[in-house]
mmCIF file of C-alpha atoms in Angstrom:
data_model
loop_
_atom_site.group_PDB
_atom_site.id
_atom_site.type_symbol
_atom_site.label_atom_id
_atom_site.label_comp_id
_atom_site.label_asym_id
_atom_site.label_seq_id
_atom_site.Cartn_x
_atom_site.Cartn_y
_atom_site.Cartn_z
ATOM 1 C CA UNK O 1 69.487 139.154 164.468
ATOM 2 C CA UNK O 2 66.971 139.292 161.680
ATOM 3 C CA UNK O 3 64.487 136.624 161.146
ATOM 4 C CA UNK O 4 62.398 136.180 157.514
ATOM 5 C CA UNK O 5 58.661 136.256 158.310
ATOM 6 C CA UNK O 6 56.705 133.617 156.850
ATOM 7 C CA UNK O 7 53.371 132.225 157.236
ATOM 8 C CA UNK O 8 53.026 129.178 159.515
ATOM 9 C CA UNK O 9 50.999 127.202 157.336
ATOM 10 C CA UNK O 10 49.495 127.085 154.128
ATOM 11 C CA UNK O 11 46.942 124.715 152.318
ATOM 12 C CA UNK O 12 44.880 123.596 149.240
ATOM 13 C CA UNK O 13 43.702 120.492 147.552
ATOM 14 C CA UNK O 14 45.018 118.618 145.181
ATOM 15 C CA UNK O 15 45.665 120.472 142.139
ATOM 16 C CA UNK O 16 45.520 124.169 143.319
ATOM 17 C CA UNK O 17 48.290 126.604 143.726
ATOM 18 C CA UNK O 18 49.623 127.911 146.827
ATOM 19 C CA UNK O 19 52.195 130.867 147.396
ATOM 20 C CA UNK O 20 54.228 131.089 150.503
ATOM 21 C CA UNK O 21 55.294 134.869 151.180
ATOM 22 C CA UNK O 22 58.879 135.204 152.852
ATOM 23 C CA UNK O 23 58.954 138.766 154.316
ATOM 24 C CA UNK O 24 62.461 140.317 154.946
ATOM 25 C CA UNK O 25 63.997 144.196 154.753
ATOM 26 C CA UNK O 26 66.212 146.359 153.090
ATOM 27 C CA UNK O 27 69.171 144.842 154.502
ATOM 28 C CA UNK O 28 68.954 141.347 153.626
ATOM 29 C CA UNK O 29 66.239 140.046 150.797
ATOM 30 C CA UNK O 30 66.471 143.574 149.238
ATOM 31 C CA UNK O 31 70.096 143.721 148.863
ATOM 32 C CA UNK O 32 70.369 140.235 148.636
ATOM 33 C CA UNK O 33 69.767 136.886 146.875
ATOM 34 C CA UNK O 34 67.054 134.364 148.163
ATOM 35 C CA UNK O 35 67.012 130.550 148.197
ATOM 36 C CA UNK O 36 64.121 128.456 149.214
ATOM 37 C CA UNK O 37 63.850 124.817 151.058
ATOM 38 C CA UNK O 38 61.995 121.905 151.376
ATOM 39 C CA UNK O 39 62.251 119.760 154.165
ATOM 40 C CA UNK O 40 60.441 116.123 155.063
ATOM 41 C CA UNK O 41 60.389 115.512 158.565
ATOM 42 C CA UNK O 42 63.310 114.065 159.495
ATOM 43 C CA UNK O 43 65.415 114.881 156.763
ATOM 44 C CA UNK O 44 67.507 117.461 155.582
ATOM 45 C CA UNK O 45 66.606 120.509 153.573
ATOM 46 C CA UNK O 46 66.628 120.316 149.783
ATOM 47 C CA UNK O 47 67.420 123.474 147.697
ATOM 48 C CA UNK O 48 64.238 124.250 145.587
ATOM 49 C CA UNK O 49 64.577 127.787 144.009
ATOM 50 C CA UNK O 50 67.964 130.038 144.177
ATOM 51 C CA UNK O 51 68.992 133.567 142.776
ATOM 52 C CA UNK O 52 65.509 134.281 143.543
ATOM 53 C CA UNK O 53 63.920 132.635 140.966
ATOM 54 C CA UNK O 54 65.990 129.775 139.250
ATOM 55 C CA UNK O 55 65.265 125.907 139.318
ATOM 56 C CA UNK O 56 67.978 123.515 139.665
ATOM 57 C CA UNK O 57 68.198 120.706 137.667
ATOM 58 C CA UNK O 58 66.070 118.268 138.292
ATOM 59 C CA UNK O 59 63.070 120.262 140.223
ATOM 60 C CA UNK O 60 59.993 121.042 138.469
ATOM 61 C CA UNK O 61 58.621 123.759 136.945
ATOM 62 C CA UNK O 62 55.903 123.493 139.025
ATOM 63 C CA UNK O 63 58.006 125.619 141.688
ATOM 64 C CA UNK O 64 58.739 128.818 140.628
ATOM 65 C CA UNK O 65 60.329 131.841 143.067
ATOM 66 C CA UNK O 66 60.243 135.568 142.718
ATOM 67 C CA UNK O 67 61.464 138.446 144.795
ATOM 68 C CA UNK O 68 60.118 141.778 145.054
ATOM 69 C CA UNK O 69 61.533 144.644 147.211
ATOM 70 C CA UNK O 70 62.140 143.216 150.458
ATOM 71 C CA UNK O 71 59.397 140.090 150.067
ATOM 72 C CA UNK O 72 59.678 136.884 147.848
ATOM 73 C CA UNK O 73 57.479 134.414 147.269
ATOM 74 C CA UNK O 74 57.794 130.934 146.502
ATOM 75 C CA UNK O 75 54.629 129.466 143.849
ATOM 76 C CA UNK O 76 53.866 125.761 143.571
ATOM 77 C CA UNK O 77 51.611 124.866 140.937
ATOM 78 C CA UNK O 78 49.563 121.620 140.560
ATOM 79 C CA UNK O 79 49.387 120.714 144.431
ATOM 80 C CA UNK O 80 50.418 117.096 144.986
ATOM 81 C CA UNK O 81 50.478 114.948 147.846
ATOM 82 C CA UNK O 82 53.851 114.246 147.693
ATOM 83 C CA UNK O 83 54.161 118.253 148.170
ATOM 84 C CA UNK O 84 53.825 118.309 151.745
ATOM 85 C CA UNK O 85 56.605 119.694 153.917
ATOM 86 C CA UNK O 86 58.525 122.686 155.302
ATOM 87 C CA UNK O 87 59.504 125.525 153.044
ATOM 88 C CA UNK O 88 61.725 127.860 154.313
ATOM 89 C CA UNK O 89 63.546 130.843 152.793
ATOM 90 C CA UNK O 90 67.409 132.210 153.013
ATOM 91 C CA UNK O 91 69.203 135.155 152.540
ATOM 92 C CA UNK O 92 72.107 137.230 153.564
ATOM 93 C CA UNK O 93 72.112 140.011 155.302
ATOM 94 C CA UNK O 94 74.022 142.625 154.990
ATOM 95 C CA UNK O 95 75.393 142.496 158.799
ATOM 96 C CA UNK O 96 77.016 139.845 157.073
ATOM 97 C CA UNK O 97 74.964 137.148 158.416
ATOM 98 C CA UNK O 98 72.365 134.320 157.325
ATOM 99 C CA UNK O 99 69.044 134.785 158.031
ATOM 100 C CA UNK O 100 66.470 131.792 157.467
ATOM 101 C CA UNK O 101 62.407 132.220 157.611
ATOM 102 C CA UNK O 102 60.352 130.855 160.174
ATOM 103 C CA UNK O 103 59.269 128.336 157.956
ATOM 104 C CA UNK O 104 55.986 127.123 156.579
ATOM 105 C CA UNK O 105 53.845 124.053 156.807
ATOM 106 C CA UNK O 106 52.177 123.035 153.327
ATOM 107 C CA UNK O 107 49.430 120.686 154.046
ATOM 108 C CA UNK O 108 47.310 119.184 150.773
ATOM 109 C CA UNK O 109 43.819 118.389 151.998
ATOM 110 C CA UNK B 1 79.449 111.634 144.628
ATOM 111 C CA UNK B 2 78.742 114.903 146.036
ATOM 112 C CA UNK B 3 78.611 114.254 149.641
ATOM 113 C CA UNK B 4 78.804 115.674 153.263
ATOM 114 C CA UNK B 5 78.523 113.358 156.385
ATOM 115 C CA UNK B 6 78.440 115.145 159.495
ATOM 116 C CA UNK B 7 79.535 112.937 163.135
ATOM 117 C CA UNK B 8 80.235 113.947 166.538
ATOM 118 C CA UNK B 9 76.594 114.683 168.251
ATOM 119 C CA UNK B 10 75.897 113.711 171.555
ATOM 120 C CA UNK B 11 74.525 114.143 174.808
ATOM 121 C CA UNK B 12 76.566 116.865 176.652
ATOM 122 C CA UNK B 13 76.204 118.667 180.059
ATOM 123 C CA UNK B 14 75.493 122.443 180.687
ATOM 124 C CA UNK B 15 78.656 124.101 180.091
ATOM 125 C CA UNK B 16 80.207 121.135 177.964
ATOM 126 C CA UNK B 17 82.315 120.969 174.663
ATOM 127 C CA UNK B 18 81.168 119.269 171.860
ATOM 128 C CA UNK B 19 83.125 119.184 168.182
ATOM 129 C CA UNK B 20 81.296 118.275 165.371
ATOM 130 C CA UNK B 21 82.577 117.213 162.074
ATOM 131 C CA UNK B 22 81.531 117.585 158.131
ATOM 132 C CA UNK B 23 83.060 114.686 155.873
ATOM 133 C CA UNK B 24 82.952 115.738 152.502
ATOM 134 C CA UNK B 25 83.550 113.818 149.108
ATOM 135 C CA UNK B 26 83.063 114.295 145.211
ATOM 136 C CA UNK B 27 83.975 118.316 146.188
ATOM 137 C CA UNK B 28 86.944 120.633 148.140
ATOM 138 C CA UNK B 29 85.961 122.386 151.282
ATOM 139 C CA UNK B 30 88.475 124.451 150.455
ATOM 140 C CA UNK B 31 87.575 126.006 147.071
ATOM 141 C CA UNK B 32 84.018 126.226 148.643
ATOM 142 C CA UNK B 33 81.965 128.356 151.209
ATOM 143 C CA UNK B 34 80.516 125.898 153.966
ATOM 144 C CA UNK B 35 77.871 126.716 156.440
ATOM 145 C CA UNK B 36 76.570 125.061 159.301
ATOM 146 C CA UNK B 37 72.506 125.131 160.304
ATOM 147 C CA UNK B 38 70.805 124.135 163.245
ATOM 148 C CA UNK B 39 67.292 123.007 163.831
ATOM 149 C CA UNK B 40 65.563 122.809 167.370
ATOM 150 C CA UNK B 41 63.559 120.187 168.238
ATOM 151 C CA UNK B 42 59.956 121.285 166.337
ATOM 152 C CA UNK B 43 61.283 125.164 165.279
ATOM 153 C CA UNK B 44 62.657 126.455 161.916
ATOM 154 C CA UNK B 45 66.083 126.467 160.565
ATOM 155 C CA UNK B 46 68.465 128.458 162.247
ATOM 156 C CA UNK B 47 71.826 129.796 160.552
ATOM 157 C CA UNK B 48 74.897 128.973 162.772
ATOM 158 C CA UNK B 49 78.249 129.887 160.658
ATOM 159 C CA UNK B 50 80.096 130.016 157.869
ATOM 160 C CA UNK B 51 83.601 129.591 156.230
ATOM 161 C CA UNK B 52 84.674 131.310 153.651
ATOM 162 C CA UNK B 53 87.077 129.909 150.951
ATOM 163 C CA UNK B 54 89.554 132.811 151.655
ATOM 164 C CA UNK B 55 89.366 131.819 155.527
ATOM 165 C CA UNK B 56 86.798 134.286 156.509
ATOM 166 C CA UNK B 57 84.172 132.984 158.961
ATOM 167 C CA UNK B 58 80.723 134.117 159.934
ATOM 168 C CA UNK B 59 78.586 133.704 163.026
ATOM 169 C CA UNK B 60 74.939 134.275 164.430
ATOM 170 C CA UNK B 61 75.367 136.264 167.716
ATOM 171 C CA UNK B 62 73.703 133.483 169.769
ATOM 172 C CA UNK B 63 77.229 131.211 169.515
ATOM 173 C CA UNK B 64 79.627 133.864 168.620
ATOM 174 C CA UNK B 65 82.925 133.767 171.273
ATOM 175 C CA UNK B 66 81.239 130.337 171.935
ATOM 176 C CA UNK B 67 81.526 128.299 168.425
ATOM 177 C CA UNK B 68 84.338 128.026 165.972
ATOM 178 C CA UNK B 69 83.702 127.121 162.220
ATOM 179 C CA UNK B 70 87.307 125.939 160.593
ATOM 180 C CA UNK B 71 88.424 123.466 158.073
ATOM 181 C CA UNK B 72 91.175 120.996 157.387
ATOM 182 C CA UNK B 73 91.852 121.143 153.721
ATOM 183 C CA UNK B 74 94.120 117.589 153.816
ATOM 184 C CA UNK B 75 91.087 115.624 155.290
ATOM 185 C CA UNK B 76 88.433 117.666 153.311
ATOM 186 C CA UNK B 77 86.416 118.248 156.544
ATOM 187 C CA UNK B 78 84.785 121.023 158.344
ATOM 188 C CA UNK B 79 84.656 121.375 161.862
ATOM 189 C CA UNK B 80 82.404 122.929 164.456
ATOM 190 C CA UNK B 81 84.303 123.653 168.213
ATOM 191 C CA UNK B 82 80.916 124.287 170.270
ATOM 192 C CA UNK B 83 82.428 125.611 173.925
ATOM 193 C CA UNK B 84 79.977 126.983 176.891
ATOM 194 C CA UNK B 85 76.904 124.376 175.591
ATOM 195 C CA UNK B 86 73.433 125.782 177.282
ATOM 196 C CA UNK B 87 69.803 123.792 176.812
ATOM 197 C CA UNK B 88 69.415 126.468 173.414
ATOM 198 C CA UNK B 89 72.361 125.023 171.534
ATOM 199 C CA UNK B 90 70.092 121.480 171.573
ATOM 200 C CA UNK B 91 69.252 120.929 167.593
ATOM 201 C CA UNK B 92 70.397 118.982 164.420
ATOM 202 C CA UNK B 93 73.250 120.364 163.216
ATOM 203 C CA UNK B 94 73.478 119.890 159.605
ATOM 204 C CA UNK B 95 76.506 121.742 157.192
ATOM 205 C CA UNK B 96 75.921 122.231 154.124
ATOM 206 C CA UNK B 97 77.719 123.367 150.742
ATOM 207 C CA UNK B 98 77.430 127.430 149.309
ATOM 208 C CA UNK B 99 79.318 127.431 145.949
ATOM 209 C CA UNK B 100 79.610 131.069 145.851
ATOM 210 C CA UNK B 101 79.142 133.559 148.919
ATOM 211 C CA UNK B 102 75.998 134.771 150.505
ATOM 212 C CA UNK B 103 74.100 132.003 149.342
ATOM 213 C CA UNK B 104 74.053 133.160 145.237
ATOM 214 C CA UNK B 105 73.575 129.598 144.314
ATOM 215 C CA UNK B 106 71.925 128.784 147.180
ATOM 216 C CA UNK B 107 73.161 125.756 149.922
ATOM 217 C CA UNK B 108 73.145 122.782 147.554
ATOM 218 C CA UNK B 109 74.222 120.133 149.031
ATOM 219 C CA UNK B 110 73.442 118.916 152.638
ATOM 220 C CA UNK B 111 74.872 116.280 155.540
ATOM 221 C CA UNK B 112 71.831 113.859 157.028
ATOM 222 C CA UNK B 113 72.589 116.172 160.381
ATOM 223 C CA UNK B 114 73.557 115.054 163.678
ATOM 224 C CA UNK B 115 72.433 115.566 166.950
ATOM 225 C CA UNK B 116 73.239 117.586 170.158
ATOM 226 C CA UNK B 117 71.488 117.189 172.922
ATOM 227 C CA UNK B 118 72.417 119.894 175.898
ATOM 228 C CA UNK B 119 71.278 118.334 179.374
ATOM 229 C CA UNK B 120 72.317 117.514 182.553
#
């Protein structure tokens, strides 16, 4: 089945911005809608960005999603410490399955 | 409060059974589309199944014929029959809560996950 390609790990100081790319194809992030993820270790996932791009309440602005094609990205703005974790992206596929990225470490140096 | 607790992970043989259950409260399993995820020990999220609110259920080809998703609406809990357990099926299993199918909304609510271990 498919798999979401993302980058193993990104990182930046304090402050920066970092975008994590979440590449899919036709059949699932281009026909469909993607969620993003972050996960502490040893916890469970929390849901940072769905219908590509939309907040819910209660996460900040500083975490923003978009989707074009058969990529989408997920921005965070004003790096904190508190930022690092897992980020991992969802879709459906058309094959009518789920289909998660291979998830990316942020790391804030 | 809007809550799932999963139970039932363990330590299993090769070729074991395993059931796992997903508590919920503050919401109906029934009017919603639940999923369950797994997660290896140090590897990425992995998309197991799914249960549609009309009774249709999804699953990845690595545990289809093997796993069964289903619900029972008067305890509010999902289930997850795992049959034919190899070393592979060894993850956190969390479910989790889709309020609309293929993830529109995105999976907004989570269980803490629990545990199966595949070993002899």
């Amino acid at each position: 089945q498919s798999v979401l390609t993302q980058p193993p790990s990104v990182s930046a100081a304090p402050g920066q911005n970092v975008t994590i790319s979440c590449s899919g194809s036709s059949s699932n992030i281009g026909s469909n809608y993607v969620s993003w993820y972050q996960q502490f270790p040893g916890t469970a996932p929390k849901l940072l960005i769905y219908d590509n791009n939309k907040r819910p309440s209660g996460i900040p602005d500083r975490f923003s999603g978009s989707k074009s094609g058969t990529s989408a990205t997920l921005g965070i703005t004003g790096l904190q410490t508190g930022d690092e974790a897992d980020y991992h992206c969802v879709t459906w596929d058309n094959s009518m399955t789920g289909v998660f990225g291979t998830g990316t470490t942020v790391t804030v140096l | 409060e809007v809550q799932l607790v999963e139970s039932g992970g363990g330590l299993v043989q090769p070729g074991g059974s395993l059931r796992l259950s997903c508590a919920a409260s503050g919401f109906s399993v029934s009017t919603n589309y639940m999923t369950w995820v797994r997660q290896a020990p140090g590897q990425g999220l992995e998309w197991v199944s799914s249960l549609y609110t009309g009774g249709t259920t999804y699953y990845a080809d690595s545990v289809k014929d093997r796993f069964t998703i289903s619900r029972d609406n008067s305890k509010n809990t999902l289930f997850l029959q795992m049959n034919s357990l190899t070393a592979e099926d060894t993850a956190v299993y969390y479910c989790a809560r889709d309020k609309t199918a293929f993830f529109y909304y995105g999976l907004d609510v989570w269980g803490q996950g629990t545990t199966v271990t595949v070993s002899s």
